[in-house]
Amino acid sequence: MDLHILDHRLRVTSISKSGLEQYTHPLIKLIFLRNRTRCKFFSLTETPENYTVVLDEEGFKELQPSEHLQVEGSTWLPLNVVSNGNASSSSQAVGVTKIAKSVIAPLAEQHVSVFMLSTYQTDFILVREKDLAVVVETLAEEFNVFREEGGESVPVHSQDACNGLQRNGREVPHATVHPVLIPENHFCVMSLDPDTLPAIATTLIDVLFYSNRSKEDASVDQDMECIVFFSFSLIDGYISLVMDTEAQRQFPTDLLFTSSSGELWRMVRIGGQPLGFDECGIVAQISQPLADSDISAYYISTFSFDHALVPEEDLASVTEMLQTQRMSS
Amino acid sequence: MDLHILDHRLRVTSISKSGLEQYTHPLIKLIFLRNRTRCKFFSLTETPENYTVVLDEEGFKELQPSEHLQVEGSTWLPLNVVSNGNASSSSQAVGVTKIAKSVIAPLAEQHVSVFMLSTYQTDFILVREKDLAVVVETLAEEFNVFREEGGESVPVHSQDACNGLQRNGREVPHATVHPVLIPENHFCVMSLDPDTLPAIATTLIDVLFYSNRSKEDASVDQDMECIVFFSFSLIDGYISLVMDTEAQRQFPTDLLFTSSSGELWRMVRIGGQPLGFDECGIVAQISQPLADSDISAYYISTFSFDHALVPEEDLASVTEMLQTQRMSS
């Protein structure tokens, strides 16, 4: 399999809930007006805490500093695994599960923090630019590594990247087991032809900037604990949307598409307290057991918490798995 | 003919060019998200100086005070002339010309300031609420006056309105003759089915919030002195757009419609210095001679200047008329 280091230098930022209004102008530009920006990697995820915005340097220029904008200090690079047809894996699973053992686990062992961003099209593994040498050396064992530069894929050899660099120790990190939350919403992972984006513009603007779905909506039914979660990304011209079925009902049914199985996903939110960016092994902790059971999963990191999406029908076994993990820790 | 005092209490405001970004959130809500606001009267006009926003009290609540927002101190009421079929006028002219002698001139004689807002559908004459008694008494001579209240049209008799109120003197105000500017752009006055507004949302957002059409564009051709002018209004569910042919080219051709004659309009901008809101007779000064020659005209007041739009083919006679006026003053 091939691993591509994509040609984007990313910043991971967070806009406070009350600051969204102030950032409406640049965000609408980045989402809808492709001719007005050179940003090629843009992702916006609303959670109850804030809006996580991951974007390249061209996009980042659009965000004026303010008390409402938090910026993680590093530059992050997105990695992408490309199965080139002869993959030996017999797994039918999709998402982060496919790369749990080949990418996530080895990086966790090397104490490399990752920020995951699953989309409809693929799963991006974001690593800090300063960790690149370790990443390349670690993953070169399993992958042909390429660096994309100006449209070309250039092979990278581990010695190129980690020349003179000490590899981190090989011990498995003693990861904290974080509490998880399993909200009641059902999610779909969808896409959209970029040319039809204008047709859903007002709905998308409404949902992203004006919905302010409060917890009161959920408290109508006391048994139902729903979470506010909506993710939009526009990366290299591809659009991905993750939303719950309630939000989905607001969109025209004929424009958004999902995988043919049309499955619904349940969320496992990881973290009782904001996770920060330095802890390693959080993704590994969830994705390893999922991979062992060949359960598909999308995985979306945000500024404060991590979010795994698993198929509705696998939720019972995932819950059991997580309970076992928590009892044994 | 009937004169209706519409059921809207309006504020006339101005957003500075540099402040637009900060007001993008409320403005997009007011323009596109009808379900999220109870605002029923909204008008936004971009000029080189600023953005004039005229809106009712529900809409005004959405605009947070800031250094970028100027608010005229009064409450304004929109008047609307309804020809009820038996109008004796043989005029084929449209727009403000039709009401020049019956409304504009008498109000000017009574020293009542008006703020005009022509749209595709009709011409709104805004008067200050405090002038209402004088307005009703003045216009009751020519019109059946109705006040719209909660969907009902209630007849108003002049004694109801101006009980015990002194009428202003009857002398014709000695109006300043203001310089005029006739830019080279050609304008169209258009409308749109509100249900198709979402289909032009990204284009309209682009033009309104991101175009920043600079004077450099115009200076490419030194002979061509174009003005930045774009007006959008959404009033009682009706949309009106005034834009130049350059802006028009950005919109899909099948959604916006104009009158069957499809005529193009030229602008006469009135005022060398900002006009303010207290001077009377500015509209009368332009509209009277146009009415004498039965030349159609739209008229759009903004925070700083007034703008008449006249048919391209009448521009020569209008120019001559204005020159005569200026030489004789």
XYZ file of C-alpha atoms in Angstrom:
658
model
C 0.000 0.000 0.000
C 1.019 3.585 -0.546
C 1.089 6.361 1.961
C 0.894 9.876 0.602
C 2.032 12.943 2.478
C -0.282 15.499 0.940
C 0.757 18.927 -0.245
C -1.106 20.890 2.437
C 0.289 22.607 5.496
C -2.555 22.722 7.971
C -3.531 24.653 11.063
C -5.941 23.317 13.636
C -8.087 26.062 15.128
C -11.189 26.525 17.191
C -13.799 29.268 17.040
C -15.880 29.808 20.146
C -19.645 29.460 19.885
C -20.144 33.142 20.595
C -17.456 34.100 18.089
C -19.008 32.362 15.106
C -20.928 35.440 14.015
C -17.703 37.360 13.725
C -16.179 34.661 11.509
C -19.202 34.227 9.244
C -17.668 36.347 6.493
C -14.419 34.386 6.066
C -16.082 31.004 6.636
C -18.740 31.574 3.970
C -15.999 32.594 1.594
C -14.028 29.420 2.333
C -17.069 27.164 1.997
C -18.874 28.641 -0.994
C -16.668 30.978 -2.993
C -13.981 28.803 -4.482
C -12.999 31.492 -6.964
C -12.190 33.926 -4.180
C -9.749 31.775 -2.236
C -6.776 29.536 -2.864
C -7.604 27.413 0.171
C -7.674 23.739 -0.845
C -8.156 22.066 2.502
C -11.010 23.223 4.695
C -12.898 21.420 7.402
C -15.418 22.817 9.890
C -16.925 20.726 12.657
C -19.493 21.974 15.107
C -19.566 20.298 18.501
C -21.319 21.459 21.680
C -18.101 23.164 22.779
C -16.981 25.090 19.727
C -16.274 24.977 16.008
C -13.110 23.167 15.009
C -11.680 24.559 11.808
C -8.812 22.756 10.096
C -7.457 24.526 7.065
C -4.382 25.178 5.024
C -2.248 28.282 5.253
C -4.167 30.054 2.477
C -7.386 29.525 4.389
C -5.830 30.369 7.733
C -4.915 33.838 6.425
C -8.631 34.581 6.203
C -9.166 34.155 9.935
C -8.375 37.338 11.795
C -6.929 36.752 15.265
C -9.374 37.453 18.087
C -10.276 36.289 21.551
C -12.716 33.869 19.869
C -10.075 32.060 17.836
C -7.785 29.467 19.377
C -4.964 28.151 17.246
C -2.965 25.004 17.956
C 0.666 26.004 17.663
C 1.886 23.431 15.162
C 1.724 22.953 11.452
C 0.081 19.639 10.619
C 0.475 17.533 7.495
C -2.241 15.226 6.222
C -1.377 11.633 5.378
C -3.538 9.480 3.238
C -3.376 5.736 2.647
C -4.028 4.640 -0.906
C -4.778 0.976 -1.429
C -3.364 0.276 -4.852
C -5.529 -2.656 -5.738
C -3.315 -5.448 -4.474
C -4.070 -4.861 -0.813
C -3.844 -8.139 1.053
C -6.417 -7.074 3.617
C -9.566 -9.163 3.497
C -11.367 -6.596 5.635
C -14.682 -5.263 4.365
C -14.573 -2.538 6.962
C -14.255 1.091 5.941
C -12.771 4.131 7.570
C -10.168 4.275 10.225
C -10.487 0.549 10.920
C -8.567 -0.212 7.746
C -5.561 1.743 8.917
C -5.746 0.949 12.629
C -2.992 -1.628 12.629
C -0.846 -0.304 9.815
C -0.786 3.402 10.701
C -2.505 4.295 13.942
C -0.925 1.681 16.181
C 2.661 2.121 14.943
C 2.426 5.905 15.317
C 1.033 5.548 18.828
C 3.950 3.278 19.691
C 6.285 6.016 18.480
C 4.521 8.582 20.659
C 3.339 10.503 17.656
C 0.130 12.462 18.224
C -2.366 12.199 15.422
C -5.422 14.251 14.581
C -7.882 12.177 12.561
C -10.280 13.482 10.004
C -12.462 10.897 8.321
C -14.452 12.080 5.348
C -16.859 10.454 2.912
C -13.973 9.948 0.509
C -11.066 8.978 2.712
C -9.429 9.199 6.106
C -6.842 11.873 6.691
C -4.252 11.259 9.357
C -2.821 14.587 10.437
C 0.617 14.578 12.023
C 2.743 17.441 13.175
C 5.293 18.585 10.634
C 8.045 18.228 13.252
C 7.161 14.548 13.664
C 7.427 13.845 9.951
C 10.797 12.139 10.071
C 9.626 9.709 12.741
C 6.383 9.155 10.888
C 8.128 8.324 7.646
C 10.602 6.004 9.277
C 7.846 4.266 11.208
C 5.510 3.797 8.297
C 8.105 3.037 5.628
C 8.207 -0.505 7.018
C 4.692 -1.111 5.745
C 4.156 1.498 3.051
C 5.654 3.032 -0.021
C 5.764 6.611 1.124
C 5.254 9.473 -1.318
C 5.298 13.175 -0.800
C 2.981 15.174 -3.036
C 4.606 18.299 -4.334
C 2.954 20.522 -6.900
C 0.843 17.692 -8.294
C 3.708 15.176 -8.442
C 4.123 12.197 -6.123
C 7.760 11.971 -5.087
C 8.949 8.789 -3.334
C 10.292 9.418 0.151
C 12.851 7.146 1.723
C 13.016 7.039 5.445
C 16.652 8.064 5.515
C 15.725 11.246 3.558
C 13.341 12.236 6.227
C 15.019 11.255 9.456
C 18.602 11.902 8.592
C 20.458 11.965 11.861
C 17.234 11.889 13.812
C 16.774 9.734 16.874
C 13.752 7.492 16.756
C 11.550 7.593 19.788
C 11.664 4.613 22.091
C 9.608 1.609 21.148
C 7.631 1.145 24.355
C 3.872 1.103 24.069
C 2.531 4.290 25.605
C 0.652 3.827 28.802
C -2.497 5.496 27.534
C -5.110 6.982 29.814
C -8.454 5.331 29.263
C -10.873 8.196 28.683
C -14.553 8.181 29.501
C -16.848 7.870 26.502
C -20.277 9.227 25.742
C -22.703 7.546 23.346
C -25.355 10.042 22.293
C -28.657 8.917 20.821
C -28.454 10.674 17.420
C -28.048 8.710 14.240
C -25.502 10.100 11.810
C -24.976 9.890 8.096
C -21.774 10.445 6.181
C -22.573 12.081 2.889
C -21.165 13.785 -0.129
C -22.273 16.221 -2.771
C -21.180 17.197 -6.231
C -19.298 20.484 -5.701
C -21.231 21.958 -8.615
C -24.468 21.506 -6.687
C -23.119 23.136 -3.548
C -24.846 26.454 -4.467
C -28.177 24.624 -4.477
C -27.864 23.764 -0.787
C -26.128 27.002 0.188
C -28.963 28.607 2.115
C -29.759 25.371 3.959
C -26.125 24.776 4.804
C -25.693 28.374 5.926
C -28.801 28.050 8.062
C -27.631 24.842 9.724
C -24.045 25.985 10.239
C -24.505 29.599 11.257
C -28.034 30.040 12.549
C -29.334 26.805 13.982
C -27.877 27.111 17.466
C -29.571 23.852 18.272
C -29.878 24.119 21.979
C -29.979 21.301 24.460
C -33.603 22.207 25.121
C -34.539 20.537 21.849
C -33.163 17.294 23.156
C -34.622 17.670 26.611
C -38.141 17.467 25.177
C -37.632 13.744 25.406
C -35.732 13.151 28.621
C -34.512 9.733 27.492
C -32.935 11.149 24.397
C -29.519 12.659 24.854
C -28.578 14.091 21.494
C -25.355 15.853 20.704
C -24.814 18.830 18.456
C -22.415 17.593 15.797
C -22.110 18.694 12.190
C -19.062 18.432 10.014
C -18.409 19.926 6.598
C -15.227 19.561 4.635
C -14.090 20.718 1.224
C -10.752 19.130 0.498
C -9.109 19.168 -2.930
C -12.526 19.793 -4.441
C -14.313 16.962 -2.636
C -17.134 17.680 -0.236
C -17.953 15.563 2.782
C -20.720 16.104 5.290
C -21.397 14.347 8.567
C -24.726 15.209 10.145
C -27.438 13.615 12.196
C -30.740 12.573 10.681
C -32.459 15.634 12.100
C -30.147 17.975 10.197
C -30.350 15.753 7.134
C -34.107 16.292 6.902
C -33.491 19.964 6.184
C -31.563 19.222 3.003
C -33.074 18.343 -0.361
C -33.046 14.563 -0.652
C -31.868 14.452 -4.238
C -28.546 16.247 -3.907
C -26.711 14.661 -1.014
C -25.607 11.097 -1.490
C -24.279 8.485 0.844
C -22.778 5.061 0.307
C -25.099 2.570 -1.356
C -25.730 0.780 1.911
C -27.141 4.054 3.244
C -26.182 3.045 6.726
C -26.638 5.109 9.844
C -23.872 5.604 12.319
C -23.751 6.010 16.062
C -21.225 8.165 17.811
C -18.754 7.314 20.525
C -17.372 10.535 21.881
C -14.052 10.130 23.632
C -12.987 12.336 26.495
C -14.551 13.614 29.691
C -12.216 16.590 29.760
C -10.774 18.239 26.648
C -8.112 15.903 25.316
C -5.539 18.387 24.140
C -3.157 17.637 21.319
C -0.209 15.981 22.967
C -1.531 12.699 24.189
C -0.817 9.797 21.873
C -2.709 6.566 21.493
C -6.255 7.852 21.855
C -7.236 6.882 18.336
C -5.343 3.608 18.694
C -7.247 2.747 21.857
C -10.555 2.828 19.983
C -9.514 1.719 16.559
C -7.517 -1.341 17.610
C -10.406 -3.291 19.099
C -12.627 -2.196 16.200
C -10.063 -3.546 13.779
C -9.841 -6.795 15.756
C -13.590 -7.214 15.236
C -13.515 -5.798 11.698
C -16.031 -3.066 12.567
C -16.060 -0.033 10.264
C -15.520 3.333 11.858
C -15.144 6.927 10.872
C -13.085 9.012 13.230
C -13.196 12.789 13.597
C -10.920 14.602 15.997
C -11.943 18.057 17.099
C -10.265 20.726 19.181
C -11.595 19.286 22.436
C -12.764 15.734 21.901
C -12.512 12.763 19.578
C -15.473 11.187 17.858
C -15.744 7.698 16.426
C -18.732 6.755 14.303
C -19.641 3.085 14.232
C -22.450 1.265 12.439
C -25.693 1.167 14.365
C -25.775 -2.635 14.235
C -22.322 -2.884 15.790
C -23.043 -0.524 18.645
C -23.796 -3.271 21.147
C -20.500 -5.039 20.566
C -18.609 -1.734 20.560
C -20.193 -0.790 23.873
C -19.237 -4.140 25.358
C -15.728 -3.774 24.056
C -15.376 -0.329 25.591
C -16.709 -1.559 28.925
C -14.215 -4.414 28.988
C -11.439 -1.967 28.166
C -12.489 0.346 30.989
C -12.832 -2.473 33.554
C -9.427 -3.902 32.727
C -7.626 -0.578 32.943
C -56.151 57.159 -6.143
C -55.373 55.586 -2.804
C -52.453 56.271 -0.574
C -51.513 53.559 1.884
C -49.501 54.132 5.014
C -47.912 50.720 5.343
C -47.657 48.785 8.550
C -43.881 49.043 8.926
C -41.909 51.248 11.255
C -38.551 51.732 9.595
C -35.042 52.737 10.531
C -32.586 54.159 8.052
C -29.038 53.037 8.765
C -25.643 52.938 7.169
C -22.903 50.350 7.505
C -19.399 51.479 6.672
C -17.514 49.665 3.937
C -14.998 48.302 6.403
C -17.755 47.229 8.775
C -19.617 45.018 6.323
C -17.722 41.897 7.333
C -18.900 42.327 10.892
C -22.536 42.585 9.769
C -22.435 39.651 7.354
C -24.123 37.336 9.842
C -27.257 39.427 10.478
C -27.507 40.601 6.862
C -27.412 37.083 5.440
C -30.103 36.113 7.910
C -32.284 39.039 6.828
C -31.779 38.379 3.128
C -31.973 34.595 2.928
C -33.464 33.061 6.043
C -37.063 34.178 6.106
C -37.971 31.548 8.681
C -35.473 32.939 11.150
C -36.654 36.528 11.225
C -39.889 38.478 11.473
C -38.420 41.333 9.460
C -40.802 42.180 6.605
C -39.143 45.258 5.173
C -35.475 45.054 4.271
C -33.444 47.020 1.787
C -29.676 47.088 1.289
C -27.994 49.434 -1.160
C -24.289 49.513 -1.818
C -22.841 52.810 -2.973
C -19.191 53.890 -3.126
C -19.549 55.468 0.327
C -21.276 52.795 2.388
C -24.157 50.349 2.602
C -27.540 51.914 3.277
C -29.794 49.518 5.143
C -33.461 50.384 5.593
C -35.383 47.914 7.682
C -38.223 47.525 10.114
C -37.838 47.288 13.867
C -37.670 43.496 13.815
C -34.804 43.671 11.380
C -33.125 46.546 13.177
C -32.852 44.413 16.333
C -30.463 42.167 14.441
C -27.916 44.938 13.909
C -25.656 45.266 16.920
C -24.521 48.835 17.570
C -20.913 49.511 16.629
C -18.672 52.230 15.298
C -19.486 50.900 11.812
C -23.234 51.431 12.095
C -24.828 54.860 11.715
C -28.504 55.177 12.480
C -30.716 58.077 11.452
C -32.571 59.096 14.585
C -36.153 58.948 13.336
C -38.718 56.282 12.726
C -39.856 56.374 9.117
C -43.137 55.142 7.659
C -43.453 53.926 4.075
C -46.239 55.325 1.927
C -47.396 53.656 -1.221
C -49.675 54.983 -3.952
C -52.121 52.478 -5.363
C -53.766 53.388 -8.644
C -57.167 51.782 -8.407
C -57.874 51.437 -12.081
C -59.687 54.709 -12.654
C -56.628 56.891 -12.569
C -57.115 59.854 -14.852
C -53.417 60.149 -15.620
C -52.628 59.465 -19.248
C -48.955 59.080 -18.385
C -47.178 55.958 -19.588
C -44.257 56.754 -17.357
C -43.367 54.490 -14.464
C -41.716 55.046 -11.142
C -41.446 58.213 -9.205
C -42.600 60.278 -12.185
C -46.166 59.109 -11.627
C -46.224 60.531 -8.124
C -44.089 63.611 -8.683
C -46.960 66.079 -8.810
C -49.410 64.344 -6.511
C -47.090 63.347 -3.671
C -43.532 64.587 -3.994
C -44.261 68.240 -4.831
C -46.975 68.781 -2.174
C -44.770 67.231 0.530
C -41.840 69.411 -0.514
C -44.099 72.478 -0.269
C -44.937 71.411 3.270
C -41.252 71.061 4.121
C -41.579 67.346 4.683
C -38.380 65.392 4.067
C -38.862 62.219 2.119
C -36.616 59.229 1.615
C -37.476 57.465 -1.637
C -37.104 53.812 -2.339
C -38.151 52.689 -5.797
C -38.344 48.960 -6.343
C -39.301 46.729 -9.246
C -42.805 46.485 -7.836
C -43.555 49.958 -6.554
C -42.176 53.205 -5.174
C -42.042 53.652 -1.440
C -42.129 57.168 -0.085
C -40.680 57.151 3.398
C -41.679 59.972 5.716
C -40.808 60.560 9.316
C -43.424 59.310 11.746
C -43.502 62.739 13.404
C -44.493 64.297 10.068
C -47.394 61.924 9.579
C -50.135 64.382 10.495
C -48.887 66.948 8.006
C -48.426 64.258 5.383
C -51.971 62.993 5.779
C -53.482 66.453 5.721
C -51.438 67.408 2.683
C -52.172 64.318 0.676
C -55.799 63.876 1.712
C -56.649 66.555 -0.847
C -55.697 64.215 -3.664
C -55.880 60.742 -2.169
C -58.029 58.432 -0.168
C -55.619 57.713 2.651
C -55.535 54.321 4.359
C -53.449 53.070 7.199
C -52.588 49.381 7.090
C -52.887 47.759 10.460
C -52.519 44.024 10.935
C -53.537 43.253 7.369
C -56.538 45.624 7.349
C -56.704 48.920 5.476
C -58.272 51.511 7.738
C -59.357 54.846 6.199
C -57.584 57.834 7.707
C -59.170 61.271 7.755
C -56.894 64.214 7.956
C -58.518 65.489 11.148
C -57.718 62.116 12.805
C -54.102 62.596 12.126
C -53.477 66.277 12.623
C -55.885 67.074 15.376
C -54.803 70.403 16.767
C -51.672 70.377 14.684
C -50.434 73.446 12.860
C -49.799 72.930 9.195
C -46.507 74.116 7.935
C -46.490 77.261 5.859
C -47.297 76.887 2.198
C -44.295 78.599 0.660
C -42.277 76.611 -1.832
C -38.961 75.761 -0.228
C -35.999 77.515 -1.699
C -34.136 74.356 -2.514
C -30.415 74.196 -3.019
C -29.569 72.950 -6.458
C -27.154 70.102 -5.931
C -24.460 68.992 -8.325
C -25.202 65.801 -10.183
C -23.032 62.994 -11.455
C -23.964 60.805 -14.404
C -21.880 57.633 -14.323
C -21.425 55.485 -17.397
C -22.916 52.217 -16.097
C -26.159 50.867 -17.442
C -28.579 49.584 -14.831
C -31.408 47.116 -14.800
C -34.266 46.918 -12.346
C -35.151 43.294 -11.779
C -37.146 40.898 -9.713
C -37.029 37.262 -8.706
C -39.477 34.704 -7.420
C -38.663 34.496 -3.688
C -38.727 30.705 -3.977
C -35.791 30.872 -6.352
C -33.758 33.149 -4.110
C -31.768 30.133 -2.782
C -30.686 29.389 -6.350
C -28.862 32.707 -6.637
C -27.712 32.802 -3.014
C -24.018 32.195 -3.585
C -23.889 34.677 -6.467
C -25.756 37.307 -4.498
C -23.557 36.722 -1.449
C -20.494 37.011 -3.645
C -21.619 40.281 -5.219
C -22.851 41.842 -1.990
C -20.193 40.756 0.476
C -17.074 39.860 -1.465
C -16.907 41.791 -4.697
C -15.302 44.965 -3.373
C -15.398 46.306 -6.884
C -12.656 48.845 -6.778
C -12.361 51.976 -8.823
C -9.340 50.425 -10.530
C -11.711 48.245 -12.527
C -13.244 51.364 -14.001
C -9.971 53.129 -14.529
C -8.909 50.503 -17.054
C -10.880 52.572 -19.525
C -10.247 56.176 -18.624
C -13.341 57.372 -20.458
C -15.546 55.124 -18.432
C -16.530 56.421 -15.024
C -18.573 53.696 -13.463
C -20.128 53.805 -10.037
C -20.502 50.991 -7.527
C -24.226 50.669 -6.985
C -26.214 47.566 -6.109
C -29.556 47.462 -4.394
C -31.448 44.493 -2.990
C -34.777 44.667 -1.260
C -37.111 42.094 0.214
C -40.317 43.830 1.178
C -43.488 41.991 2.136
C -42.171 38.950 0.303
C -41.294 40.758 -2.923
C -37.730 40.930 -4.137
C -36.291 43.803 -6.134
C -32.759 44.158 -7.444
C -31.071 47.115 -9.060
C -27.682 46.368 -10.546
C -25.510 47.372 -13.426
C -25.055 45.144 -16.453
C -21.643 44.044 -15.214
C -23.121 42.615 -12.017
C -26.054 41.191 -13.938
C -23.735 39.026 -16.017
C -22.799 37.088 -12.891
C -26.372 35.906 -12.315
C -28.073 33.053 -14.120
C -30.076 34.542 -16.968
C -33.183 32.442 -16.429
C -34.081 33.441 -12.888
C -34.037 37.222 -12.735
C -36.692 38.992 -14.710
C -37.221 42.573 -15.722
C -40.092 44.402 -17.367
C -40.969 43.179 -20.850
C -39.344 46.195 -22.448
C -36.089 45.071 -20.840
C -34.865 48.623 -20.812
C -31.581 49.826 -19.431
C -31.377 52.784 -17.115
C -28.812 55.478 -16.570
C -28.121 57.019 -13.212
C -28.232 60.618 -12.117
C -26.610 60.831 -8.723
C -27.635 63.887 -6.784
C -25.358 65.571 -4.299
C -21.748 66.672 -4.234
C -21.608 66.480 -0.456
C -23.700 64.040 1.608
C -27.252 65.332 1.546
C -28.342 64.543 5.065
C -31.943 63.859 5.928
C -33.410 67.230 6.684
C -33.429 69.025 3.394
C -36.742 68.930 1.576
C -37.420 69.197 -2.098
C -34.471 67.235 -3.449
C -36.656 64.553 -4.969
C -39.107 67.199 -6.173
C -36.346 69.092 -7.936
C -35.574 66.098 -10.126
C -38.946 64.477 -10.407
C -40.917 67.605 -11.368
C -39.160 68.250 -14.673
C -39.206 64.514 -15.419
C -42.942 64.496 -14.851
C -43.341 67.557 -17.074
C -41.671 65.610 -19.872
C -43.328 62.308 -18.910
C -39.986 60.562 -18.464
C -40.019 57.434 -16.304
C -37.677 57.366 -13.352
C -36.812 55.173 -10.456
C -35.483 56.983 -7.416
C -33.385 55.497 -4.656
C -32.283 57.559 -1.685
C -29.312 56.346 0.292
C -27.664 57.506 3.481
C -25.457 59.994 1.675
C -26.821 60.663 -1.785
C -29.911 60.349 -3.948
C -30.038 58.369 -7.161
C -32.481 58.736 -10.022
C -32.555 56.176 -12.794
C -33.830 57.342 -16.149
C -34.209 55.494 -19.456
C -31.084 55.471 -21.581
C -32.958 57.060 -24.502
C -34.093 59.976 -22.336
C -30.674 60.720 -20.919
C -29.917 63.526 -23.374
C -33.091 65.432 -22.560
C -32.625 64.809 -18.830
C -29.082 66.147 -19.021
C -30.270 69.234 -20.844
C -33.041 69.741 -18.316
C -30.580 69.511 -15.436
C -28.230 71.961 -17.083
C -31.028 74.479 -17.601
C -32.030 74.037 -13.969
C -28.487 74.649 -12.805
C -27.949 77.679 -15.003
C -31.187 79.320 -13.907
C -30.578 78.775 -10.202
